[in-house]
Each structure stands twice: as C-alpha cells, then as structure tokens.
GROMACS .gro file of N, CA and C in nm:
model
  474
    1MET      N    1  -0.675   1.139  -0.595
    1MET     CA    2  -0.699   1.009  -0.652
    1MET      C    3  -0.608   0.993  -0.774
    2LEU      N    4  -0.549   0.876  -0.785
    2LEU     CA    5  -0.466   0.842  -0.900
    2LEU      C    6  -0.543   0.751  -0.994
    3VAL      N    7  -0.546   0.787  -1.121
    3VAL     CA    8  -0.607   0.704  -1.224
    3VAL      C    9  -0.494   0.642  -1.305
    4ILE      N   10  -0.498   0.510  -1.318
    4ILE     CA   11  -0.399   0.440  -1.399
    4ILE      C   12  -0.461   0.408  -1.534
    5GLY      N   13  -0.410   0.477  -1.636
    5GLY     CA   14  -0.455   0.454  -1.773
    5GLY      C   15  -0.363   0.358  -1.845
    6SER      N   16  -0.385   0.345  -1.974
    6SER     CA   17  -0.306   0.254  -2.055
    6SER      C   18  -0.175   0.319  -2.099
    7ASN      N   19  -0.185   0.418  -2.185
    7ASN     CA   20  -0.068   0.490  -2.234
    7ASN      C   21  -0.114   0.622  -2.295
    8PRO      N   22  -0.021   0.715  -2.315
    8PRO     CA   23  -0.061   0.846  -2.369
    8PRO      C   24  -0.112   0.835  -2.513
    9PRO      N   25  -0.204   0.925  -2.551
    9PRO     CA   26  -0.252   0.925  -2.690
    9PRO      C   27  -0.149   0.989  -2.782
   10SER      N   28  -0.145   0.946  -2.907
   10SER     CA   29  -0.051   1.005  -3.003
   10SER      C   30  -0.119   1.101  -3.100
   11GLN      N   31  -0.248   1.083  -3.126
   11GLN     CA   32  -0.313   1.164  -3.230
   11GLN      C   33  -0.435   1.240  -3.180
   12THR      N   34  -0.462   1.235  -3.052
   12THR     CA   35  -0.573   1.311  -2.995
   12THR      C   36  -0.521   1.388  -2.874
   13SER      N   37  -0.602   1.477  -2.823
   13SER     CA   38  -0.563   1.557  -2.706
   13SER      C   39  -0.581   1.480  -2.576
   14GLY      N   40  -0.662   1.374  -2.580
   14GLY     CA   41  -0.694   1.304  -2.457
   14GLY      C   42  -0.802   1.373  -2.376
   15ALA      N   43  -0.867   1.473  -2.436
   15ALA     CA   44  -0.967   1.552  -2.365
   15ALA      C   45  -1.086   1.468  -2.318
   16ARG      N   46  -1.132   1.374  -2.399
   16ARG     CA   47  -1.247   1.291  -2.360
   16ARG      C   48  -1.211   1.206  -2.239
   17THR      N   49  -1.094   1.145  -2.242
   17THR     CA   50  -1.050   1.065  -2.127
   17THR      C   51  -1.038   1.153  -2.004
   18SER      N   52  -0.978   1.271  -2.019
   18SER     CA   53  -0.963   1.363  -1.905
   18SER      C   54  -1.097   1.404  -1.848
   19ALA      N   55  -1.194   1.429  -1.935
   19ALA     CA   56  -1.328   1.468  -1.888
   19ALA      C   57  -1.394   1.354  -1.811
   20ARG      N   58  -1.380   1.233  -1.858
   20ARG     CA   59  -1.439   1.118  -1.788
   20ARG      C   60  -1.369   1.094  -1.655
   21VAL      N   61  -1.239   1.110  -1.653
   21VAL     CA   62  -1.163   1.094  -1.528
   21VAL      C   63  -1.207   1.200  -1.427
   22GLU      N   64  -1.229   1.321  -1.475
   22GLU     CA   65  -1.277   1.428  -1.387
   22GLU      C   66  -1.416   1.396  -1.335
   23MET      N   67  -1.501   1.338  -1.419
   23MET     CA   68  -1.635   1.298  -1.375
   23MET      C   69  -1.625   1.194  -1.263
   24ALA      N   70  -1.537   1.097  -1.280
   24ALA     CA   71  -1.518   0.994  -1.177
   24ALA      C   72  -1.469   1.057  -1.047
   25ARG      N   73  -1.378   1.154  -1.057
   25ARG     CA   74  -1.328   1.223  -0.938
   25ARG      C   75  -1.443   1.289  -0.863
   26GLU      N   76  -1.530   1.358  -0.938
   26GLU     CA   77  -1.644   1.425  -0.877
   26GLU      C   78  -1.739   1.325  -0.812
   27VAL      N   79  -1.772   1.219  -0.886
   27VAL     CA   80  -1.865   1.118  -0.835
   27VAL      C   81  -1.812   1.054  -0.706
   28LEU      N   82  -1.683   1.028  -0.702
   28LEU     CA   83  -1.623   0.963  -0.585
   28LEU      C   84  -1.590   1.062  -0.473
   29GLY      N   85  -1.592   1.192  -0.504
   29GLY     CA   86  -1.572   1.293  -0.401
   29GLY      C   87  -1.427   1.324  -0.365
   30PHE      N   88  -1.335   1.300  -0.457
   30PHE     CA   89  -1.195   1.333  -0.430
   30PHE      C   90  -1.167   1.478  -0.470
   31GLU      N   91  -1.071   1.541  -0.401
   31GLU     CA   92  -1.037   1.681  -0.429
   31GLU      C   93  -0.962   1.698  -0.559
   32SER      N   94  -0.875   1.604  -0.590
   32SER     CA   95  -0.794   1.618  -0.711
   32SER      C   96  -0.771   1.482  -0.774
   33VAL      N   97  -0.724   1.485  -0.897
   33VAL     CA   98  -0.699   1.360  -0.970
   33VAL      C   99  -0.569   1.376  -1.048
   34ARG      N  100  -0.498   1.267  -1.059
   34ARG     CA  101  -0.376   1.262  -1.139
   34ARG      C  102  -0.383   1.137  -1.225
   35LEU      N  103  -0.337   1.147  -1.349
   35LEU     CA  104  -0.337   1.034  -1.440
   35LEU      C  105  -0.194   0.988  -1.464
   36ALA      N  106  -0.170   0.860  -1.449
   36ALA     CA  107  -0.043   0.797  -1.485
   36ALA      C  108  -0.078   0.675  -1.570
   37ASN      N  109   0.018   0.628  -1.648
   37ASN     CA  110  -0.009   0.520  -1.742
   37ASN      C  111   0.078   0.398  -1.718
   38LEU      N  112   0.025   0.282  -1.754
   38LEU     CA  113   0.101   0.156  -1.745
   38LEU      C  114   0.219   0.154  -1.841
   39PHE      N  115   0.206   0.224  -1.952
   39PHE     CA  116   0.306   0.222  -2.058
   39PHE      C  117   0.339   0.366  -2.096
   40ALA      N  118   0.466   0.397  -2.115
   40ALA     CA  119   0.508   0.536  -2.132
   40ALA      C  120   0.495   0.591  -2.274
   41LEU      N  121   0.498   0.506  -2.376
   41LEU     CA  122   0.501   0.555  -2.513
   41LEU      C  123   0.361   0.575  -2.569
   42PRO      N  124   0.339   0.684  -2.644
   42PRO     CA  125   0.206   0.710  -2.700
   42PRO      C  126   0.174   0.620  -2.819
   43SER      N  127   0.045   0.593  -2.835
   43SER     CA  128  -0.004   0.520  -2.952
   43SER      C  129  -0.142   0.575  -2.987
   44TYR      N  130  -0.184   0.549  -3.110
   44TYR     CA  131  -0.315   0.596  -3.155
   44TYR      C  132  -0.427   0.517  -3.090
   45ARG      N  133  -0.411   0.388  -3.082
   45ARG     CA  134  -0.509   0.300  -3.018
   45ARG      C  135  -0.437   0.206  -2.923
   46SER      N  136  -0.513   0.149  -2.830
   46SER     CA  137  -0.450   0.058  -2.734
   46SER      C  138  -0.389  -0.063  -2.803
   47GLY      N  139  -0.438  -0.098  -2.921
   47GLY     CA  140  -0.380  -0.208  -2.996
   47GLY      C  141  -0.235  -0.184  -3.036
   48GLY      N  142  -0.193  -0.059  -3.036
   48GLY     CA  143  -0.056  -0.025  -3.067
   48GLY      C  144   0.043  -0.077  -2.965
   49LEU      N  145  -0.007  -0.112  -2.847
   49LEU     CA  146   0.081  -0.165  -2.742
   49LEU      C  147   0.143  -0.298  -2.782
   50SER      N  148   0.076  -0.374  -2.865
   50SER     CA  149   0.130  -0.503  -2.906
   50SER      C  150   0.263  -0.486  -2.979
   51GLU      N  151   0.273  -0.381  -3.058
   51GLU     CA  152   0.399  -0.354  -3.129
   51GLU      C  153   0.496  -0.274  -3.043
   52LEU      N  154   0.449  -0.162  -2.988
   52LEU     CA  155   0.537  -0.075  -2.909
   52LEU      C  156   0.585  -0.141  -2.780
   53GLY      N  157   0.502  -0.227  -2.723
   53GLY     CA  158   0.533  -0.287  -2.594
   53GLY      C  159   0.604  -0.420  -2.600
   54ALA      N  160   0.657  -0.456  -2.716
   54ALA     CA  161   0.724  -0.585  -2.731
   54ALA      C  162   0.856  -0.592  -2.654
   55THR      N  163   0.913  -0.476  -2.622
   55THR     CA  164   1.035  -0.471  -2.541
   55THR      C  165   1.003  -0.403  -2.408
   56PRO      N  166   1.084  -0.421  -2.307
   56PRO     CA  167   1.050  -0.371  -2.173
   56PRO      C  168   1.066  -0.221  -2.151
   57GLU      N  169   1.133  -0.150  -2.240
   57GLU     CA  170   1.167  -0.010  -2.213
   57GLU      C  171   1.048   0.079  -2.178
   58GLY      N  172   0.943   0.076  -2.258
   58GLY     CA  173   0.826   0.161  -2.233
   58GLY      C  174   0.752   0.126  -2.105
   59TRP      N  175   0.757   0.000  -2.069
   59TRP     CA  176   0.692  -0.046  -1.945
   59TRP      C  177   0.772   0.003  -1.824
   60LEU      N  178   0.904  -0.015  -1.831
   60LEU     CA  179   0.989   0.024  -1.718
   60LEU      C  180   0.991   0.176  -1.701
   61ALA      N  181   0.991   0.250  -1.812
   61ALA     CA  182   0.990   0.396  -1.804
   61ALA      C  183   0.863   0.446  -1.734
   62ALA      N  184   0.752   0.380  -1.754
   62ALA     CA  185   0.625   0.423  -1.694
   62ALA      C  186   0.627   0.406  -1.542
   63ARG      N  187   0.708   0.316  -1.492
   63ARG     CA  188   0.711   0.292  -1.347
   63ARG      C  189   0.757   0.413  -1.267
   64VAL      N  190   0.843   0.495  -1.326
   64VAL     CA  191   0.893   0.613  -1.256
   64VAL      C  192   0.777   0.705  -1.219
   65GLU      N  193   0.694   0.740  -1.317
   65GLU     CA  194   0.580   0.827  -1.289
   65GLU      C  195   0.477   0.758  -1.199
   66MET      N  196   0.452   0.630  -1.223
   66MET     CA  197   0.355   0.560  -1.139
   66MET      C  198   0.400   0.558  -0.993
   67GLU      N  199   0.529   0.531  -0.969
   67GLU     CA  200   0.578   0.528  -0.830
   67GLU      C  201   0.561   0.663  -0.763
   68GLU      N  202   0.596   0.769  -0.834
   68GLU     CA  203   0.580   0.904  -0.778
   68GLU      C  204   0.433   0.932  -0.749
   69ALA      N  205   0.347   0.901  -0.843
   69ALA     CA  206   0.204   0.926  -0.826
   69ALA      C  207   0.145   0.841  -0.714
   70LEU      N  208   0.186   0.715  -0.705
   70LEU     CA  209   0.136   0.628  -0.599
   70LEU      C  210   0.176   0.678  -0.461
   71SER      N  211   0.295   0.737  -0.451
   71SER     CA  212   0.341   0.786  -0.321
   71SER      C  213   0.258   0.904  -0.272
   72GLU      N  214   0.190   0.972  -0.362
   72GLU     CA  215   0.107   1.088  -0.327
   72GLU      C  216  -0.042   1.055  -0.324
   73ALA      N  217  -0.080   0.937  -0.369
   73ALA     CA  218  -0.221   0.903  -0.388
   73ALA      C  219  -0.290   0.863  -0.258
   74SER      N  220  -0.419   0.895  -0.251
   74SER     CA  221  -0.502   0.848  -0.139
   74SER      C  222  -0.592   0.733  -0.184
   75ALA      N  223  -0.603   0.713  -0.315
   75ALA     CA  224  -0.682   0.604  -0.373
   75ALA      C  225  -0.640   0.589  -0.519
   76VAL      N  226  -0.679   0.475  -0.577
   76VAL     CA  227  -0.644   0.445  -0.716
   76VAL      C  228  -0.770   0.403  -0.790
   77LEU      N  229  -0.781   0.448  -0.914
   77LEU     CA  230  -0.886   0.402  -1.004
   77LEU      C  231  -0.816   0.335  -1.122
   78LEU      N  232  -0.838   0.205  -1.138
   78LEU     CA  233  -0.778   0.131  -1.249
   78LEU      C  234  -0.862   0.154  -1.374
   79ALA      N  235  -0.799   0.209  -1.478
   79ALA     CA  236  -0.872   0.245  -1.599
   79ALA      C  237  -0.786   0.224  -1.723
   80TYR      N  238  -0.710   0.116  -1.725
   80TYR     CA  239  -0.619   0.092  -1.837
   80TYR      C  240  -0.678   0.003  -1.945
   81GLY      N  241  -0.798  -0.044  -1.925
   81GLY     CA  242  -0.864  -0.124  -2.027
   81GLY      C  243  -0.865  -0.272  -1.993
   82ILE      N  244  -0.957  -0.344  -2.056
   82ILE     CA  245  -0.971  -0.486  -2.023
   82ILE      C  246  -0.905  -0.577  -2.125
   83GLY      N  247  -0.860  -0.522  -2.235
   83GLY     CA  248  -0.791  -0.603  -2.336
   83GLY      C  249  -0.642  -0.607  -2.309
   84GLU      N  250  -0.581  -0.718  -2.341
   84GLU     CA  251  -0.436  -0.732  -2.327
   84GLU      C  252  -0.370  -0.723  -2.464
   85PRO      N  253  -0.248  -0.670  -2.469
   85PRO     CA  254  -0.176  -0.672  -2.597
   85PRO      C  255  -0.143  -0.816  -2.636
   86THR      N  256  -0.102  -0.834  -2.759
   86THR     CA  257  -0.066  -0.968  -2.807
   86THR      C  258   0.086  -0.982  -2.814
   87GLY      N  259   0.128  -1.103  -2.845
   87GLY     CA  260   0.270  -1.130  -2.862
   87GLY      C  261   0.349  -1.112  -2.735
   88SER      N  262   0.475  -1.074  -2.750
   88SER     CA  263   0.561  -1.059  -2.633
   88SER      C  264   0.519  -0.942  -2.545
   89ALA      N  265   0.444  -0.848  -2.599
   89ALA     CA  266   0.395  -0.736  -2.517
   89ALA      C  267   0.300  -0.785  -2.408
   90ARG      N  268   0.232  -0.897  -2.433
   90ARG     CA  269   0.139  -0.950  -2.332
   90ARG      C  270   0.211  -0.985  -2.203
   91ALA      N  271   0.326  -1.048  -2.214
   91ALA     CA  272   0.402  -1.084  -2.093
   91ALA      C  273   0.448  -0.959  -2.019
   92HIS      N  274   0.493  -0.857  -2.093
   92HIS     CA  275   0.534  -0.732  -2.029
   92HIS      C  276   0.416  -0.664  -1.961
   93PHE      N  277   0.301  -0.664  -2.029
   93PHE     CA  278   0.179  -0.607  -1.971
   93PHE      C  279   0.143  -0.677  -1.840
   94ARG      N  280   0.144  -0.808  -1.841
   94ARG     CA  281   0.108  -0.883  -1.721
   94ARG      C  282   0.207  -0.859  -1.607
   95GLU      N  283   0.334  -0.850  -1.640
   95GLU     CA  284   0.434  -0.818  -1.539
   95GLU      C  285   0.409  -0.679  -1.481
   96GLN      N  286   0.373  -0.585  -1.568
   96GLN     CA  287   0.348  -0.448  -1.523
   96GLN      C  288   0.227  -0.441  -1.431
   97VAL      N  289   0.121  -0.511  -1.468
   97VAL     CA  290   0.000  -0.512  -1.384
   97VAL      C  291   0.030  -0.579  -1.250
   98ALA      N  292   0.105  -0.688  -1.250
   98ALA     CA  293   0.142  -0.754  -1.125
   98ALA      C  294   0.225  -0.660  -1.038
   99TRP      N  295   0.320  -0.589  -1.099
   99TRP     CA  296   0.402  -0.492  -1.026
   99TRP      C  297   0.313  -0.383  -0.968
  100LEU      N  298   0.221  -0.329  -1.049
  100LEU     CA  299   0.130  -0.224  -1.002
  100LEU      C  300   0.046  -0.274  -0.885
  101ASN      N  301  -0.012  -0.392  -0.898
  101ASN     CA  302  -0.094  -0.447  -0.790
  101ASN      C  303  -0.014  -0.459  -0.661
  102GLU      N  304   0.111  -0.501  -0.672
  102GLU     CA  305   0.199  -0.513  -0.555
  102GLU      C  306   0.223  -0.376  -0.492
  103GLN      N  307   0.248  -0.275  -0.576
  103GLN     CA  308   0.271  -0.139  -0.525
  103GLN      C  309   0.146  -0.085  -0.454
  104ILE      N  310   0.031  -0.110  -0.510
  104ILE     CA  311  -0.094  -0.065  -0.448
  104ILE      C  312  -0.115  -0.137  -0.315
  105ASP      N  313  -0.092  -0.268  -0.313
  105ASP     CA  314  -0.107  -0.346  -0.190
  105ASP      C  315  -0.011  -0.299  -0.082
  106GLN      N  316   0.114  -0.273  -0.118
  106GLN     CA  317   0.212  -0.227  -0.020
  106GLN      C  318   0.171  -0.095   0.044
  107ARG      N  319   0.104  -0.012  -0.031
  107ARG     CA  320   0.060   0.119   0.019
  107ARG      C  321  -0.080   0.114   0.080
  108ASP      N  322  -0.145  -0.002   0.068
  108ASP     CA  323  -0.279  -0.023   0.122
  108ASP      C  324  -0.378   0.083   0.073
  109LEU      N  325  -0.373   0.108  -0.059
  109LEU     CA  326  -0.459   0.209  -0.118
  109LEU      C  327  -0.593   0.151  -0.160
  110PRO      N  328  -0.703   0.216  -0.124
  110PRO     CA  329  -0.832   0.172  -0.176
  110PRO      C  330  -0.829   0.181  -0.329
  111THR      N  331  -0.882   0.080  -0.395
  111THR     CA  332  -0.872   0.073  -0.541
  111THR      C  333  -1.010   0.054  -0.601
  112TRP      N  334  -1.040   0.142  -0.695
  112TRP     CA  335  -1.169   0.145  -0.762
  112TRP      C  336  -1.155   0.095  -0.905
  113TRP      N  337  -1.269   0.050  -0.960
  113TRP     CA  338  -1.277   0.017  -1.101
  113TRP      C  339  -1.421   0.028  -1.145
  114VAL      N  340  -1.446   0.017  -1.273
  114VAL     CA  341  -1.582   0.034  -1.327
  114VAL      C  342  -1.636  -0.102  -1.368
  115GLY      N  343  -1.748  -0.139  -1.307
  115GLY     CA  344  -1.814  -0.264  -1.342
  115GLY      C  345  -1.729  -0.387  -1.316
  116GLY      N  346  -1.645  -0.383  -1.214
  116GLY     CA  347  -1.566  -0.500  -1.177
  116GLY      C  348  -1.448  -0.528  -1.269
  117ALA      N  349  -1.402  -0.426  -1.342
  117ALA     CA  350  -1.289  -0.443  -1.434
  117ALA      C  351  -1.219  -0.309  -1.453
  118PRO      N  352  -1.094  -0.311  -1.498
  118PRO     CA  353  -1.021  -0.185  -1.518
  118PRO      C  354  -1.055  -0.118  -1.652
  119ARG      N  355  -1.184  -0.102  -1.678
  119ARG     CA  356  -1.228  -0.046  -1.807
  119ARG      C  357  -1.167   0.091  -1.834
  120HIS      N  358  -1.133   0.115  -1.960
  120HIS     CA  359  -1.080   0.244  -2.002
  120HIS      C  360  -1.194   0.346  -2.003
  121PRO      N  361  -1.166   0.472  -1.965
  121PRO     CA  362  -1.272   0.574  -1.964
  121PRO      C  363  -1.348   0.588  -2.095
  122SER      N  364  -1.284   0.558  -2.207
  122SER     CA  365  -1.354   0.567  -2.336
  122SER      C  366  -1.463   0.462  -2.350
  123ARG      N  367  -1.463   0.363  -2.264
  123ARG     CA  368  -1.563   0.256  -2.269
  123ARG      C  369  -1.667   0.265  -2.156
  124TRP      N  370  -1.651   0.360  -2.065
  124TRP     CA  371  -1.742   0.370  -1.952
  124TRP      C  372  -1.886   0.394  -1.994
  125GLN      N  373  -1.908   0.485  -2.089
  125GLN     CA  374  -2.045   0.517  -2.127
  125GLN      C  375  -2.112   0.397  -2.194
  126ARG      N  376  -2.041   0.326  -2.278
  126ARG     CA  377  -2.098   0.206  -2.342
  126ARG      C  378  -2.136   0.103  -2.236
  127TYR      N  379  -2.046   0.080  -2.141
  127TYR     CA  380  -2.074  -0.018  -2.036
  127TYR      C  381  -2.194   0.025  -1.951
  128THR      N  382  -2.195   0.150  -1.906
  128THR     CA  383  -2.303   0.194  -1.817
  128THR      C  384  -2.437   0.199  -1.889
  129TRP      N  385  -2.436   0.232  -2.019
  129TRP     CA  386  -2.561   0.235  -2.095
  129TRP      C  387  -2.623   0.095  -2.099
  130ARG      N  388  -2.539  -0.006  -2.116
  130ARG     CA  389  -2.590  -0.143  -2.120
  130ARG      C  390  -2.629  -0.194  -1.982
  131ALA      N  391  -2.548  -0.162  -1.881
  131ALA     CA  392  -2.573  -0.214  -1.746
  131ALA      C  393  -2.685  -0.140  -1.674
  132TYR      N  394  -2.701  -0.011  -1.701
  132TYR     CA  395  -2.799   0.073  -1.631
  132TYR      C  396  -2.873   0.158  -1.734
  133PRO      N  397  -2.958   0.097  -1.818
  133PRO     CA  398  -3.017   0.168  -1.932
  133PRO      C  399  -3.111   0.282  -1.894
  134ASN      N  400  -3.163   0.283  -1.774
  134ASN     CA  401  -3.258   0.388  -1.736
  134ASN      C  402  -3.197   0.501  -1.654
  135ALA      N  403  -3.065   0.500  -1.640
  135ALA     CA  404  -2.997   0.602  -1.560
  135ALA      C  405  -2.918   0.696  -1.651
  136SER      N  406  -2.897   0.819  -1.602
  136SER     CA  407  -2.809   0.910  -1.675
  136SER      C  408  -2.667   0.856  -1.664
  137PHE      N  409  -2.579   0.904  -1.750
  137PHE     CA  410  -2.442   0.856  -1.748
  137PHE      C  411  -2.377   0.880  -1.612
  138THR      N  412  -2.397   0.998  -1.556
  138THR     CA  413  -2.337   1.029  -1.426
  138THR      C  414  -2.391   0.936  -1.317
  139GLU      N  415  -2.522   0.914  -1.315
  139GLU     CA  416  -2.581   0.823  -1.216
  139GLU      C  417  -2.530   0.680  -1.235
  140ALA      N  418  -2.525   0.636  -1.359
  140ALA     CA  419  -2.479   0.500  -1.389
  140ALA      C  420  -2.332   0.483  -1.352
  141LEU      N  421  -2.251   0.584  -1.381
  141LEU     CA  422  -2.110   0.575  -1.344
  141LEU      C  423  -2.095   0.566  -1.193
  142GLY      N  424  -2.174   0.643  -1.121
  142GLY     CA  425  -2.171   0.636  -0.974
  142GLY      C  426  -2.203   0.497  -0.922
  143THR      N  427  -2.292   0.428  -0.990
  143THR     CA  428  -2.327   0.292  -0.951
  143THR      C  429  -2.220   0.193  -0.995
  144ALA      N  430  -2.164   0.215  -1.113
  144ALA     CA  431  -2.066   0.121  -1.169
  144ALA      C  432  -1.929   0.129  -1.102
  145LEU      N  433  -1.894   0.246  -1.048
  145LEU     CA  434  -1.767   0.259  -0.978
  145LEU      C  435  -1.775   0.183  -0.847
  146SER      N  436  -1.685   0.087  -0.829
  146SER     CA  437  -1.689   0.008  -0.707
  146SER      C  438  -1.549  -0.018  -0.656
  147LEU      N  439  -1.540  -0.032  -0.524
  147LEU     CA  440  -1.413  -0.065  -0.462
  147LEU      C  441  -1.381  -0.211  -0.488
  148MET      N  442  -1.257  -0.238  -0.522
  148MET     CA  443  -1.214  -0.377  -0.533
  148MET      C  444  -1.208  -0.433  -0.392
  149SER      N  445  -1.246  -0.556  -0.377
  149SER     CA  446  -1.236  -0.621  -0.247
  149SER      C  447  -1.127  -0.727  -0.254
  150PRO      N  448  -1.077  -0.770  -0.138
  150PRO     CA  449  -0.972  -0.872  -0.139
  150PRO      C  450  -1.011  -1.002  -0.209
  151THR      N  451  -1.141  -1.026  -0.225
  151THR     CA  452  -1.185  -1.149  -0.290
  151THR      C  453  -1.200  -1.136  -0.441
  152ASP      N  454  -1.186  -1.012  -0.493
  152ASP     CA  455  -1.196  -0.992  -0.637
  152ASP      C  456  -1.077  -1.057  -0.707
  153PRO      N  457  -1.099  -1.109  -0.827
  153PRO     CA  458  -0.985  -1.162  -0.901
  153PRO      C  459  -0.892  -1.049  -0.940
  154PRO      N  460  -0.764  -1.076  -0.957
  154PRO     CA  461  -0.673  -0.967  -0.999
  154PRO      C  462  -0.714  -0.916  -1.137
  155PRO      N  463  -0.685  -0.788  -1.165
  155PRO     CA  464  -0.725  -0.729  -1.292
  155PRO      C  465  -0.671  -0.799  -1.415
  156ALA      N  466  -0.553  -0.856  -1.409
  156ALA     CA  467  -0.500  -0.932  -1.523
  156ALA      C  468  -0.452  -1.067  -1.471
  157ARG      N  469  -0.487  -1.170  -1.543
  157ARG     CA  470  -0.448  -1.303  -1.498
  157ARG      C  471  -0.334  -1.357  -1.583
  158PRO      N  472  -0.223  -1.391  -1.519
  158PRO     CA  473  -0.111  -1.449  -1.596
  158PRO      C  474  -0.145  -1.585  -1.653
   0.00000   0.00000   0.00000
C-alpha cells in the first residue's frame, strides 16, 4: 500500500506519522506500506508549504518518487491533509493533486482515505475521537478508513 503524505518533516523524526501509517496498513490488511509525499522539501509544519511551494521545483521533484511508488502499489491511502497552502503554492498544490489523481486513475488503484477526506495521520485520532467517541482508536480508524468511490468529490477542488 502506498500512502501519500504532504511533505517530509524538518524538525521531527516522523515517528508518529509512521506509526499511524503502520496502524492503517494493519487495519486494512496490507503486507507492506510505503510513504511518498506530494511535495519534496521538508518543513516544520504543513503551513510551510505556502512559502516553500511557491515555485514548482519541490512539487515536480516529488513526482519522481510518487511515480516509482505508484508503479509498485496495489492501493493508495491519501493522507496529505485537508488544508491547502496559500498564495501561489495553492495553484501548484492543486495541479499536483490533479496530476496524482490522474496517475491513480490510470493505474486503476483502489484509493482509501479517512472520514471521506485525505486527512493527515497526525489528525486521525482527533477525527476518530469526535466521530466515534465510544470506540478505541484502532476500532475507530478501521471504521473511518473508507474506499473512495467514483461519486466522491475529488480530494482538492480547483
């Protein structure tokens, strides 16, 4: 399974995200998981994309790894977050998501997300706690992970 995240962390190990991604792999029953990102350059927070992503270089560089990972994937989990960068980075972000959606469609890969959106793994527990207050995190995540259907709106709207 391929997980599409936002971008690499600059000041943390990414261990929490990796642990949540591993939990999703287990819940969905895949043998292995690989993480690739929409944007190649690291930032401390996703808000850093507004500045770093103002030019196309980091977006285009990320496509190399995503293409390689997509060619090996049996499924995709969208987990890059529901917020968009601001300024000129927003247009690059939307182009990248449209490109990714096209690549996934061309390969006919089943695509998962949490709670009907490409929520970032750092937000999964908050979402599941609110949506499924009486379930454990693992149980709630299992319920919140759902396959996108052809009638679902695209993850980012231009």
